[in-house]
XYZ file of N, CA and C in Angstrom:
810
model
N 62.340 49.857 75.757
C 63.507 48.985 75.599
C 63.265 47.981 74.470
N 62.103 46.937 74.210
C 61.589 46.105 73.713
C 61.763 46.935 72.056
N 61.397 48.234 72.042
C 60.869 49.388 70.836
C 62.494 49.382 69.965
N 63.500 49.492 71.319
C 64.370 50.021 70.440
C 65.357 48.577 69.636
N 64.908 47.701 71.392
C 66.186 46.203 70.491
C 65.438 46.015 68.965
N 64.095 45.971 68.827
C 63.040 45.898 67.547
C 63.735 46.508 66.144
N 64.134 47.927 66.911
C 64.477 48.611 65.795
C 65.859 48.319 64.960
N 66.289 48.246 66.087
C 67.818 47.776 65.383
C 67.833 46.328 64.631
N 67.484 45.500 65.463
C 67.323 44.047 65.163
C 66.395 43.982 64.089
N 65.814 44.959 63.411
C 64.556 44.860 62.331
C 63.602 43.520 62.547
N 63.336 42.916 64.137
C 62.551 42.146 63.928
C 61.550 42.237 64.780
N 60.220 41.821 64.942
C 59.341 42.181 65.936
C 59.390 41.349 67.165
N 58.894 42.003 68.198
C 59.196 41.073 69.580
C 57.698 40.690 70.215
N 57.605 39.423 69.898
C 55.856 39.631 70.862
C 56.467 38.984 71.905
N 55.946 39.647 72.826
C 56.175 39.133 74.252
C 54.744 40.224 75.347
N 54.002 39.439 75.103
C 53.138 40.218 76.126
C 52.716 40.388 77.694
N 52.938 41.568 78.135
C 53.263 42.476 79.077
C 51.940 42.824 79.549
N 51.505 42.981 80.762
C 50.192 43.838 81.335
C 50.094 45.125 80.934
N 48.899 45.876 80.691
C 48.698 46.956 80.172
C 49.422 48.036 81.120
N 49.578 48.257 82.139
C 50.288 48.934 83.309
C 51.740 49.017 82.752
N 52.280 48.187 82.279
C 53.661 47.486 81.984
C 54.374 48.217 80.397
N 53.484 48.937 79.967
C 53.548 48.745 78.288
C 54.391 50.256 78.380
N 54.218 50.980 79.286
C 55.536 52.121 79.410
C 56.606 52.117 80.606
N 57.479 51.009 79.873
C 58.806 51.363 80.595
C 60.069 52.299 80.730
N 60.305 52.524 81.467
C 61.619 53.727 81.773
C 63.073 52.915 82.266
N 63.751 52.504 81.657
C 64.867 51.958 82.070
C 65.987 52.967 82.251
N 66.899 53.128 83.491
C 67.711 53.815 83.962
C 69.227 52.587 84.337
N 70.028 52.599 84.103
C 71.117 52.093 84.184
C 72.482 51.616 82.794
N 72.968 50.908 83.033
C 73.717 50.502 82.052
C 73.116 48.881 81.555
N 73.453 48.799 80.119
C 73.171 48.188 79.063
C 74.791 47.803 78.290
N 74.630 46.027 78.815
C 76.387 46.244 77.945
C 76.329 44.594 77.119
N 77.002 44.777 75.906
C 76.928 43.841 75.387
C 76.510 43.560 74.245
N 75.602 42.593 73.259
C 75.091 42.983 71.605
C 73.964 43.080 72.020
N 72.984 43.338 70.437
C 71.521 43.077 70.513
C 70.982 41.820 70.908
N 71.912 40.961 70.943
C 71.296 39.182 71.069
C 71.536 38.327 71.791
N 72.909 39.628 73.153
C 73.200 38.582 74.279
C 73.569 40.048 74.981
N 72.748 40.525 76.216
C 73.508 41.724 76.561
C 73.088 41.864 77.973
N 73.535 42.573 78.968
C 73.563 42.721 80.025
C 72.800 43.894 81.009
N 71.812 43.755 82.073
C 71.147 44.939 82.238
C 71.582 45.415 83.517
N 72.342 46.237 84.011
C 72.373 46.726 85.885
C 71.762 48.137 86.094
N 70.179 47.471 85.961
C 70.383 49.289 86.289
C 68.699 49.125 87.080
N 67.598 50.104 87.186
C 66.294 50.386 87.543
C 65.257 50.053 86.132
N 64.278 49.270 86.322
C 62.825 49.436 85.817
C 62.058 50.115 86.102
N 61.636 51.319 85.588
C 60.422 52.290 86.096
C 59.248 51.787 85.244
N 57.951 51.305 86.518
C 56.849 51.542 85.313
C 55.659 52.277 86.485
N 54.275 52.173 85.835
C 53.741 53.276 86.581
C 52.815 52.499 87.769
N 53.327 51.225 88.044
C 53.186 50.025 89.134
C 54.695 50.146 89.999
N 55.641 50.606 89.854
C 56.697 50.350 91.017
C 57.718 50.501 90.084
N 59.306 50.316 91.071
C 60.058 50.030 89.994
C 60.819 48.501 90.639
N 61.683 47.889 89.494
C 62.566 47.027 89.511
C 63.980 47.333 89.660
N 64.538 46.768 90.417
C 66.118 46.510 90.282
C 66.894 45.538 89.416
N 67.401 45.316 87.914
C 67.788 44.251 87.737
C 69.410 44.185 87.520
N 69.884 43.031 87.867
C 70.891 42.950 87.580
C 71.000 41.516 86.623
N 70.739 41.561 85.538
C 70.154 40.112 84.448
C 70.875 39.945 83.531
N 71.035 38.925 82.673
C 71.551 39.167 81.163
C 70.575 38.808 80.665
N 70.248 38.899 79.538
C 69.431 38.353 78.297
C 70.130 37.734 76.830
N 69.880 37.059 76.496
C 70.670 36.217 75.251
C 68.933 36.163 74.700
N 68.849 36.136 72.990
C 67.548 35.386 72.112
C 68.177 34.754 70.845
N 67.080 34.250 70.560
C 67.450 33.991 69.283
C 65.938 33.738 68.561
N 65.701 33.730 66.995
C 64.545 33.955 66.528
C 63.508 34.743 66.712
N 63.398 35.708 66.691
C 62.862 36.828 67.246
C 62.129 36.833 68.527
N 62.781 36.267 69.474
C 62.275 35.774 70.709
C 62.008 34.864 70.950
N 61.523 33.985 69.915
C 60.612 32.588 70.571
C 61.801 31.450 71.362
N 63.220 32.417 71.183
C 64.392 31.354 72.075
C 64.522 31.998 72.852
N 64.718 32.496 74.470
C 65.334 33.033 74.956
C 65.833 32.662 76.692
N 67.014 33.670 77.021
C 67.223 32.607 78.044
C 67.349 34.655 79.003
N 66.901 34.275 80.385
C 67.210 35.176 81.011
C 67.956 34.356 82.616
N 69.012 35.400 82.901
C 69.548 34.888 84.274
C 69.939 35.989 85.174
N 69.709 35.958 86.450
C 70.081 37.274 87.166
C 69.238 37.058 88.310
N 69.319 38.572 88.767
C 68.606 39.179 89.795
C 67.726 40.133 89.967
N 66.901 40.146 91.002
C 65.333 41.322 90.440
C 64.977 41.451 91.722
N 65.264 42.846 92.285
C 64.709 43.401 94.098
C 63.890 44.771 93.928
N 62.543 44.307 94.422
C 61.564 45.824 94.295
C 61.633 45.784 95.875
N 61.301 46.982 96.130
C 60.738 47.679 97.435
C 58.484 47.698 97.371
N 58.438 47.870 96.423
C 57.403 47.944 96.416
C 56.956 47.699 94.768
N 56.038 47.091 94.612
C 55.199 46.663 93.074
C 53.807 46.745 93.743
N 52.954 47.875 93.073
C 51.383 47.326 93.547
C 50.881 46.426 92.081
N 50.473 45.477 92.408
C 50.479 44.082 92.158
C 49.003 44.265 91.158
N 48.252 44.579 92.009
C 46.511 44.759 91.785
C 46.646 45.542 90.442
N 47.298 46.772 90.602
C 47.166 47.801 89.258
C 47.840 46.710 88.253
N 48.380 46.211 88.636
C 49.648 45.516 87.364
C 48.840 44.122 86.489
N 47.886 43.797 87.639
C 47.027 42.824 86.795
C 46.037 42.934 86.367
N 45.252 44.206 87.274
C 44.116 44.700 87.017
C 43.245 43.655 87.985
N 43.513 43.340 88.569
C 42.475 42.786 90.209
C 42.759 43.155 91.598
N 41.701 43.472 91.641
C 41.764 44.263 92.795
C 41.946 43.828 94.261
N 41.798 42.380 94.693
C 42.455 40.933 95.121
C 43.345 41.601 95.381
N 44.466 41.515 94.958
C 46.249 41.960 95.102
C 46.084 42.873 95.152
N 47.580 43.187 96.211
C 47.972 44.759 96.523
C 49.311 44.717 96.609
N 50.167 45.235 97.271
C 51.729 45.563 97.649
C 52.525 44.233 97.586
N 53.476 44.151 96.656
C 54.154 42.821 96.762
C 55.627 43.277 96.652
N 56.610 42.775 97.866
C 58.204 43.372 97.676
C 58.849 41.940 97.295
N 60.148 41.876 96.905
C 60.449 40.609 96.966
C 62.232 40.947 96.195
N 62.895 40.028 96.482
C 64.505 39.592 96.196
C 64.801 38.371 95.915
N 65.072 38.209 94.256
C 64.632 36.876 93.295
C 65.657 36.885 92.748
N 66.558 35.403 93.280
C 67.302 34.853 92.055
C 66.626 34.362 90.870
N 66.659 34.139 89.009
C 66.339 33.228 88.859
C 66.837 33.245 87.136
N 66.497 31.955 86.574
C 66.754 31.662 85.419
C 65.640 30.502 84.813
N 65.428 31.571 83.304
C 64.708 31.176 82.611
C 64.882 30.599 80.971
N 64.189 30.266 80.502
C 64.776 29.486 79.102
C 63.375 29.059 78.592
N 63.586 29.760 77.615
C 62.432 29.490 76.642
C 63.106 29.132 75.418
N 62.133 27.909 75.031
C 62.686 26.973 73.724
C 61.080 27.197 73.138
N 60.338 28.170 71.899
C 59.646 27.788 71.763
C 58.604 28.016 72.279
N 57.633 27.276 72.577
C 56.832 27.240 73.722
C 56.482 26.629 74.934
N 57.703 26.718 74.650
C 58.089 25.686 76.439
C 59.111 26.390 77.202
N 58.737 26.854 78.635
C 59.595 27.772 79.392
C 59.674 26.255 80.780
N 61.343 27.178 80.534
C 61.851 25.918 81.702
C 62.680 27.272 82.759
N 62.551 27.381 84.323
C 63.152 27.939 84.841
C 63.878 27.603 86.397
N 64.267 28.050 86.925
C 64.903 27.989 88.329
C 64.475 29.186 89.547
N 63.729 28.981 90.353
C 63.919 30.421 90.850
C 64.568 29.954 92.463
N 64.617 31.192 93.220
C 65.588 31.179 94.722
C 65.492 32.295 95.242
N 64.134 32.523 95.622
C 63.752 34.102 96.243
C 63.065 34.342 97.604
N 62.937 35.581 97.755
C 62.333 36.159 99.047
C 61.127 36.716 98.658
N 59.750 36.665 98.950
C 58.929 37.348 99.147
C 58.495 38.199 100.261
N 59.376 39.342 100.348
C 59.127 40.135 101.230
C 57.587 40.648 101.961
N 56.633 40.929 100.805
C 55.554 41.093 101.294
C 54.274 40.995 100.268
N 53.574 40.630 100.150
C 52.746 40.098 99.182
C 50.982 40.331 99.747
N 50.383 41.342 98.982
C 49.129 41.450 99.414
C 48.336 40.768 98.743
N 47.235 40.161 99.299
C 45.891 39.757 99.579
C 44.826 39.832 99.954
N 43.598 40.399 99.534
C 42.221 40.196 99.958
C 42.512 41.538 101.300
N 43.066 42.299 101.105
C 43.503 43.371 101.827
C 44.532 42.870 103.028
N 45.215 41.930 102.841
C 46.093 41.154 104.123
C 47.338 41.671 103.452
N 48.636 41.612 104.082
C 49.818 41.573 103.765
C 50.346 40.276 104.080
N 50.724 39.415 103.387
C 51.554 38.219 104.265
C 52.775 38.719 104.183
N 53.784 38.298 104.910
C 55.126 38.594 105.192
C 55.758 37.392 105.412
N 57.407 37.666 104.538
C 58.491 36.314 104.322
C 57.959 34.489 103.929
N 57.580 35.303 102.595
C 57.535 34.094 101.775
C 59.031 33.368 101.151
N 59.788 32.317 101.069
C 60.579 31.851 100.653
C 60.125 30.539 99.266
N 60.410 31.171 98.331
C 60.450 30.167 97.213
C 61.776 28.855 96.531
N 61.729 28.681 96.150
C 63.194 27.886 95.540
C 62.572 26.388 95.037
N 63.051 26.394 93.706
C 62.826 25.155 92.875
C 62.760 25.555 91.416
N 62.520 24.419 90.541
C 62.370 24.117 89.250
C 60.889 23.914 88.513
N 60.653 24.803 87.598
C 59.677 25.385 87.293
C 59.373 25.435 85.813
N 58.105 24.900 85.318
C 58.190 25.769 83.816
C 56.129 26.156 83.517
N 55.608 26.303 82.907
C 54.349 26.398 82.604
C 53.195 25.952 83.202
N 54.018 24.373 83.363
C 52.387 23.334 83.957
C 52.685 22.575 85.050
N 54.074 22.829 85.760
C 54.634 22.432 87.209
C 55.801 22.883 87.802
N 55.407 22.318 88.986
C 56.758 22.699 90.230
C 57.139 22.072 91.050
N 58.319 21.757 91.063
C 59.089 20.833 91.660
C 59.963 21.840 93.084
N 60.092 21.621 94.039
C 60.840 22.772 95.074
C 59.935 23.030 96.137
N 60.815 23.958 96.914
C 59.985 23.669 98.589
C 59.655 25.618 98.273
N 58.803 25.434 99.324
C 57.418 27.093 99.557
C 57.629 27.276 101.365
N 57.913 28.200 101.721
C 58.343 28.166 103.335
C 57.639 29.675 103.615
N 56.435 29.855 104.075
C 56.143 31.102 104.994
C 55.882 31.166 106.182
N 56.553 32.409 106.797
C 56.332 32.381 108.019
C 55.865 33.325 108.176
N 54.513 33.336 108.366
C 53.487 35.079 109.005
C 52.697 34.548 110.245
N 52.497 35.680 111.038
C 51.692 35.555 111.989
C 50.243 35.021 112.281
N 49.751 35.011 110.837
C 48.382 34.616 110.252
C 48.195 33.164 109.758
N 49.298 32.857 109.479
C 50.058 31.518 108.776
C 51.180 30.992 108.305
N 51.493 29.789 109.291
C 52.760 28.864 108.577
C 52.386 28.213 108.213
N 53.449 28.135 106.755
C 52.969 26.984 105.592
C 54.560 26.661 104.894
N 54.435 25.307 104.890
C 55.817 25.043 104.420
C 55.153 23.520 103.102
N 56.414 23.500 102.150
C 55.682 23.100 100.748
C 57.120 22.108 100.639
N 56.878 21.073 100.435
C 58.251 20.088 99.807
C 57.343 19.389 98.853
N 58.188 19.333 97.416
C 57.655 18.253 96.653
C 57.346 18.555 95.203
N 56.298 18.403 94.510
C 56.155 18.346 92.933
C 54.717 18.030 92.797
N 54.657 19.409 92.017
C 52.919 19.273 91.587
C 53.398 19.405 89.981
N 52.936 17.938 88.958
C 53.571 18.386 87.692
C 51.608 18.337 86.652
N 51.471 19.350 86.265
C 49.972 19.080 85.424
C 50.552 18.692 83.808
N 52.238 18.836 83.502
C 52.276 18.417 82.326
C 52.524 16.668 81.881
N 52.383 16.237 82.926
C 52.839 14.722 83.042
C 51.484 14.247 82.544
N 51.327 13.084 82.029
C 49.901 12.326 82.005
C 50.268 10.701 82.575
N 49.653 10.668 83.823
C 48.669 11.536 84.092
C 49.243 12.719 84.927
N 48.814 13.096 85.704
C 48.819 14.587 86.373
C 50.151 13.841 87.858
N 51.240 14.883 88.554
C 51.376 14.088 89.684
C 51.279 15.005 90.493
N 50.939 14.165 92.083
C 50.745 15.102 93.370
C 51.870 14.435 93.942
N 53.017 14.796 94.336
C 53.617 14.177 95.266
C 54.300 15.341 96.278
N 53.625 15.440 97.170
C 54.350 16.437 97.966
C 53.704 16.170 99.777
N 54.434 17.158 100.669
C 54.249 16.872 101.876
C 53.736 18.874 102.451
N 53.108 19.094 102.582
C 52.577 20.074 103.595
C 52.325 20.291 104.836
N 52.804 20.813 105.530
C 52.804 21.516 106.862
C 51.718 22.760 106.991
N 50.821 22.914 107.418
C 50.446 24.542 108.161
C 50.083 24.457 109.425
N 50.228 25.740 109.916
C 50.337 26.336 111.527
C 49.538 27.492 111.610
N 48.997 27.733 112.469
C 48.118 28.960 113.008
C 47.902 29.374 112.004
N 47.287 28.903 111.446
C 46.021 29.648 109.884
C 44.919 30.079 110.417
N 44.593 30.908 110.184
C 43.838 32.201 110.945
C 42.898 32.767 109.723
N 41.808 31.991 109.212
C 41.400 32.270 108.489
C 40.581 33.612 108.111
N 39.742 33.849 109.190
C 39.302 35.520 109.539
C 40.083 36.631 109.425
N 41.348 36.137 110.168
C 42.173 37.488 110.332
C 42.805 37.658 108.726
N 43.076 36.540 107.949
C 43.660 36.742 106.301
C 42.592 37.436 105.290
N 41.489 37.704 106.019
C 40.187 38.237 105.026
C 39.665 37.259 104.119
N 39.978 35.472 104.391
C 39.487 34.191 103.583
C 37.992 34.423 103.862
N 37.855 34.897 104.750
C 36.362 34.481 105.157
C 35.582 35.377 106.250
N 34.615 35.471 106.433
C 34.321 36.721 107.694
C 33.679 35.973 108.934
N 33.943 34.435 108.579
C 33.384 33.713 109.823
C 34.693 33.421 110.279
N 34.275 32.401 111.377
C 35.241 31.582 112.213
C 36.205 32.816 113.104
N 35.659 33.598 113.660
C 36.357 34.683 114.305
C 37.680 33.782 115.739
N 38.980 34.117 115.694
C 39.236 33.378 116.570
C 39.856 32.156 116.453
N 39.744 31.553 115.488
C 39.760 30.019 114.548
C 41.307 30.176 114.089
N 41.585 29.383 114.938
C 43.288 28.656 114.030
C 43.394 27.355 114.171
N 43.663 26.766 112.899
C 43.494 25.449 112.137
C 45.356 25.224 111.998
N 45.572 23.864 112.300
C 46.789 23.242 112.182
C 46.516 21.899 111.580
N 47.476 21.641 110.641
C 47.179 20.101 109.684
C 48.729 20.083 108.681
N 48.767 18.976 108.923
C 50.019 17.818 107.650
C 49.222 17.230 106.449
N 49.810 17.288 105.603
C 49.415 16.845 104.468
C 50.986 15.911 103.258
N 50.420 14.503 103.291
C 51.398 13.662 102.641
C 50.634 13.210 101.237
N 50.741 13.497 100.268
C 50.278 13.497 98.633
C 51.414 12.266 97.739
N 50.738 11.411 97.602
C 51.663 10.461 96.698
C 50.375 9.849 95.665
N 49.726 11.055 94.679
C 48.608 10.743 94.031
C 48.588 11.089 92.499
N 48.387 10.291 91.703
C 48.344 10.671 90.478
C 46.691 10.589 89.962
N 46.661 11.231 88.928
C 45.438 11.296 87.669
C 45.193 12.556 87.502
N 44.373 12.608 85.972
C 44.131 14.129 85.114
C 42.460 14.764 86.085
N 41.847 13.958 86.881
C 40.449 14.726 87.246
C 40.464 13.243 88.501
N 39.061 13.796 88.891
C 38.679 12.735 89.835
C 38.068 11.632 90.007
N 38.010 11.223 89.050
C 37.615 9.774 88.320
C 38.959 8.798 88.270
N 39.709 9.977 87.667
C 41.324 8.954 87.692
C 41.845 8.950 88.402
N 41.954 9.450 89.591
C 42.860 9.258 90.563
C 43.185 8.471 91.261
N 44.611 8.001 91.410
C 45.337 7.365 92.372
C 46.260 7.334 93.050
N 46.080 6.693 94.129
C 47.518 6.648 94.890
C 46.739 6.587 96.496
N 47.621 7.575 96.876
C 47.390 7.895 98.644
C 47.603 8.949 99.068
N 46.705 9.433 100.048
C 46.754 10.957 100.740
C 46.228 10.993 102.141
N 46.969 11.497 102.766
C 47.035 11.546 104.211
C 46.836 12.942 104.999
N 46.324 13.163 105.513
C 45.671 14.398 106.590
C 45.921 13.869 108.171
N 47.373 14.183 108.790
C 47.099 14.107 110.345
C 46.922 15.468 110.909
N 47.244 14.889 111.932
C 47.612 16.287 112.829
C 46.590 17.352 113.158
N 45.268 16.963 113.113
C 44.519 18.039 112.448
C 43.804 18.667 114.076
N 44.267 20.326 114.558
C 43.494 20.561 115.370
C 43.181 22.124 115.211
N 41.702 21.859 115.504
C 40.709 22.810 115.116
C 41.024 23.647 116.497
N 41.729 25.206 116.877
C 41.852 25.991 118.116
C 40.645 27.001 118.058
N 39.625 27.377 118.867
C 39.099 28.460 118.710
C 38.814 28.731 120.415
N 39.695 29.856 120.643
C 39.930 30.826 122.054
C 40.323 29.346 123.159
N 40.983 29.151 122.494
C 42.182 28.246 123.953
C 41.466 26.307 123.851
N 40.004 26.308 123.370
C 39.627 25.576 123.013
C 39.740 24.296 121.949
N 40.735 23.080 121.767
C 41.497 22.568 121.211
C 40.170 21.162 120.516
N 40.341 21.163 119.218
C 39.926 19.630 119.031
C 40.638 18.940 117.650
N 40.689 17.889 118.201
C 41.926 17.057 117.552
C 40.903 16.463 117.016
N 41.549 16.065 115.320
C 41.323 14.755 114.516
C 42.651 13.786 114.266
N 42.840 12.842 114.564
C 44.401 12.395 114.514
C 44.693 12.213 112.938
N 44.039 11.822 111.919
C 44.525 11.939 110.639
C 43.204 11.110 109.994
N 43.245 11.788 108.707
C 42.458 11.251 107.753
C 43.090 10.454 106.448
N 42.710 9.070 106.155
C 43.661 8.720 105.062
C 42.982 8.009 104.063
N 43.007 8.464 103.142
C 42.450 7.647 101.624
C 43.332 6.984 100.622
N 42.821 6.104 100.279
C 43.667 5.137 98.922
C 42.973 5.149 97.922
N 43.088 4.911 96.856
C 42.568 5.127 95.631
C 43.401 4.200 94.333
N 42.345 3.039 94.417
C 43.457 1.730 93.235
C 42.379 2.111 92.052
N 42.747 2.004 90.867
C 42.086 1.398 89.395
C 42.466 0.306 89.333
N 41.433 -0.529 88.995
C 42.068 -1.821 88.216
C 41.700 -1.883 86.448
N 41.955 -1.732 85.774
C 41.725 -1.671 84.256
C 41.487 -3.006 83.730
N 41.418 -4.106 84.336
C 41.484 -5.367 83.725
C 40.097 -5.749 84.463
N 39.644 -5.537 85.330
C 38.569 -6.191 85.650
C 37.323 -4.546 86.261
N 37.818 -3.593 85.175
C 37.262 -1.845 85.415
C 36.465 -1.675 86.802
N 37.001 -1.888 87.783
C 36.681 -1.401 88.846
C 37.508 -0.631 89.437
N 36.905 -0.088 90.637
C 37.672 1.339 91.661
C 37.641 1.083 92.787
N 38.723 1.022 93.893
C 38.609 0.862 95.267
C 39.015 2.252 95.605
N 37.989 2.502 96.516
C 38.429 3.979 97.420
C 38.621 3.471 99.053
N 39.378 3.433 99.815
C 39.469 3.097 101.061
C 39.888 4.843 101.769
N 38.105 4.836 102.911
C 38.893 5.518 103.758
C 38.829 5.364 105.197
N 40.009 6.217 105.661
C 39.976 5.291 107.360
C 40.133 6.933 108.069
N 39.138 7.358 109.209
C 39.421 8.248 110.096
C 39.189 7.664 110.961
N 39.424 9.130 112.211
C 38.781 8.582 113.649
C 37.102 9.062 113.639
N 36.509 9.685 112.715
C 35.172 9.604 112.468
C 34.554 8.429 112.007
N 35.040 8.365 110.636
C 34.398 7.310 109.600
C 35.305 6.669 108.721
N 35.431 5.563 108.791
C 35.975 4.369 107.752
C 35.423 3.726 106.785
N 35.258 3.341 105.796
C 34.669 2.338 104.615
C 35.534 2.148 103.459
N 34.739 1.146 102.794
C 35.254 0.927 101.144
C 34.200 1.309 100.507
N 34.676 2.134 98.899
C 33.979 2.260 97.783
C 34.412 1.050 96.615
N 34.001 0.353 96.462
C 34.235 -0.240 95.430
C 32.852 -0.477 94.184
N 33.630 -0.457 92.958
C 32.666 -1.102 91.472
C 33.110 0.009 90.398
N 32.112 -0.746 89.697
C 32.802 0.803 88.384
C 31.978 2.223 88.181
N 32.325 2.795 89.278
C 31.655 4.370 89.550
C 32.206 5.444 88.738
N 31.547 6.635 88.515
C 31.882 7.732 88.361
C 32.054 8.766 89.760
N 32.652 9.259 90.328
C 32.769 10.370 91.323
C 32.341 11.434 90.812
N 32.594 11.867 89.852
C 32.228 13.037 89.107
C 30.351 13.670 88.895
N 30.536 12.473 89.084
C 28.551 11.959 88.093
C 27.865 12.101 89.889
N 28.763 11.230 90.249
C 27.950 10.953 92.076
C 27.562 12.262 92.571
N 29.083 13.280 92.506
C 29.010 15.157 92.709
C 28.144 15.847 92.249
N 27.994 16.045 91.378
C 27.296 16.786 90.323
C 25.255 16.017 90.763
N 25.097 14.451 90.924
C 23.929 14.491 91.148
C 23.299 15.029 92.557
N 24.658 14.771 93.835
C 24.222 15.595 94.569
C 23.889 16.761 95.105
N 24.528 17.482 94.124
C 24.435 18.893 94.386
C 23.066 19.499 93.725
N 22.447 18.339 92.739
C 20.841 18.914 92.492
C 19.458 18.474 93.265
């Protein structure tokens, strides 16, 4: 497809594709020009196929472009398509819209993740929806599998400086054994909240506040509660010191002076 808009359009298209990806078979109708046109039809590649129902508009031999539509596989093996072997079977039914200015992609998505493999696991009914481009995400993450509920409100942005965390997390019966995370903890389901109102680029800079309640450790009917863990984290730049305050039902203290965290890590680990 890419071969032929090229040809006509006499201009080249870089847009790079996974090696799996580089022979496509498109089956449907195509309506509209070379520079704003419409796709309803099947993607065949030798990873699965696609359903799209999209338009495409460019301009400058790609480096503008805007895509909007719809995209439903039954099946994509995932692993061949990236070449890791990690991933396996991923289905899914995706609104979304994209826009590239350049080198900056700004998008929208509003989808279903039907089934999505892992570490030889399948999770099942992932829900996405939010605003998106390269280096963050703004929008809520909702799964519900038997292995794990996890629900996502909020905004992780890495293009901001400094960096922001502001979001709220939920998980439920995380079952770490049974997801293939790990080959211990047989039995083990972990429940915890998570409230993020933290900024900075690493861990030296960070600030704000972060909160951990709810936290109970289940293994075979066996329950133990932590009621919440909570840290603060001030800079002061005028007089270069750092307050770290933390308060559990284990352990409480203050860090204060002008530390490195980074330096503290790194010496303990030798």
């Amino acid at each position: 497809l890419f071969e032929i808009i090229s040809y006509f359009t006499k201009k080249d298209i870089n847009i790079n594709i996974p090696q799996k990806l580089n022979k496509l078979i498109y089956v449907g109708k195509l309506n509209g020009f070379l520079s704003d046109f419409h796709l309803n039809g099947t993607f065949i590649s030798l990873v699965g196929k696609v359903q799209s129902n999209i338009n495409i508009a460019h301009q400058n031999k790609w480096d503008n472009f805007t895509i909007k539509g719809d995209l439903h596989s039954k099946k994509i093996d995932l692993g061949q398509a990236l070449n890791n072997t990690n991933f396996g079977n991923t289905a899914f039914d995706v609104e979304l819209s994209i826009d590239r200015i350049n080198d900056n992609i700004d998008g929208y998505v509003d989808g279903n993740i039907l089934e999505f493999g892992f570490k030889n696991y399948n999770y099942q009914n992932l829900t996405l929806t939010g605003n998106f481009n390269k280096n963050s995400f703004d929008g809520h993450a909702y799964l519900s599998d038997e292995n794990l509920k996890f629900k996502f409100d909020g905004l992780i942005d890495f293009s901001h400086n400094p960096n922001i965390y502001q979001f709220e997390v939920k998980v439920d019966d995380f079952c770490p054994n049974k997801l293939n995370l790990t080959q211990k903890y047989e039995d083990l389901k972990i429940k915890f909240n998570i409230t993020s109102d933290l900024i900075g680029n690493n861990i030296d800079s960070i600030e704000g506040s972060l909160r951990i309640d709810s936290i109970i450790l289940n293994k075979k009917g066996q329950e133990n509660l932590l009621k919440s863990i909570e840290l603060l984290a001030v800079n002061n730049p005028f007089i270069k010191e750092k307050f770290i305050l933390l308060k559990s039902d284990l352990i409480s203290g203050i860090l204060s002076g002008n530390y490195t965290l980074s330096y503290l890590r790194n010496d303990n680990s030798n």
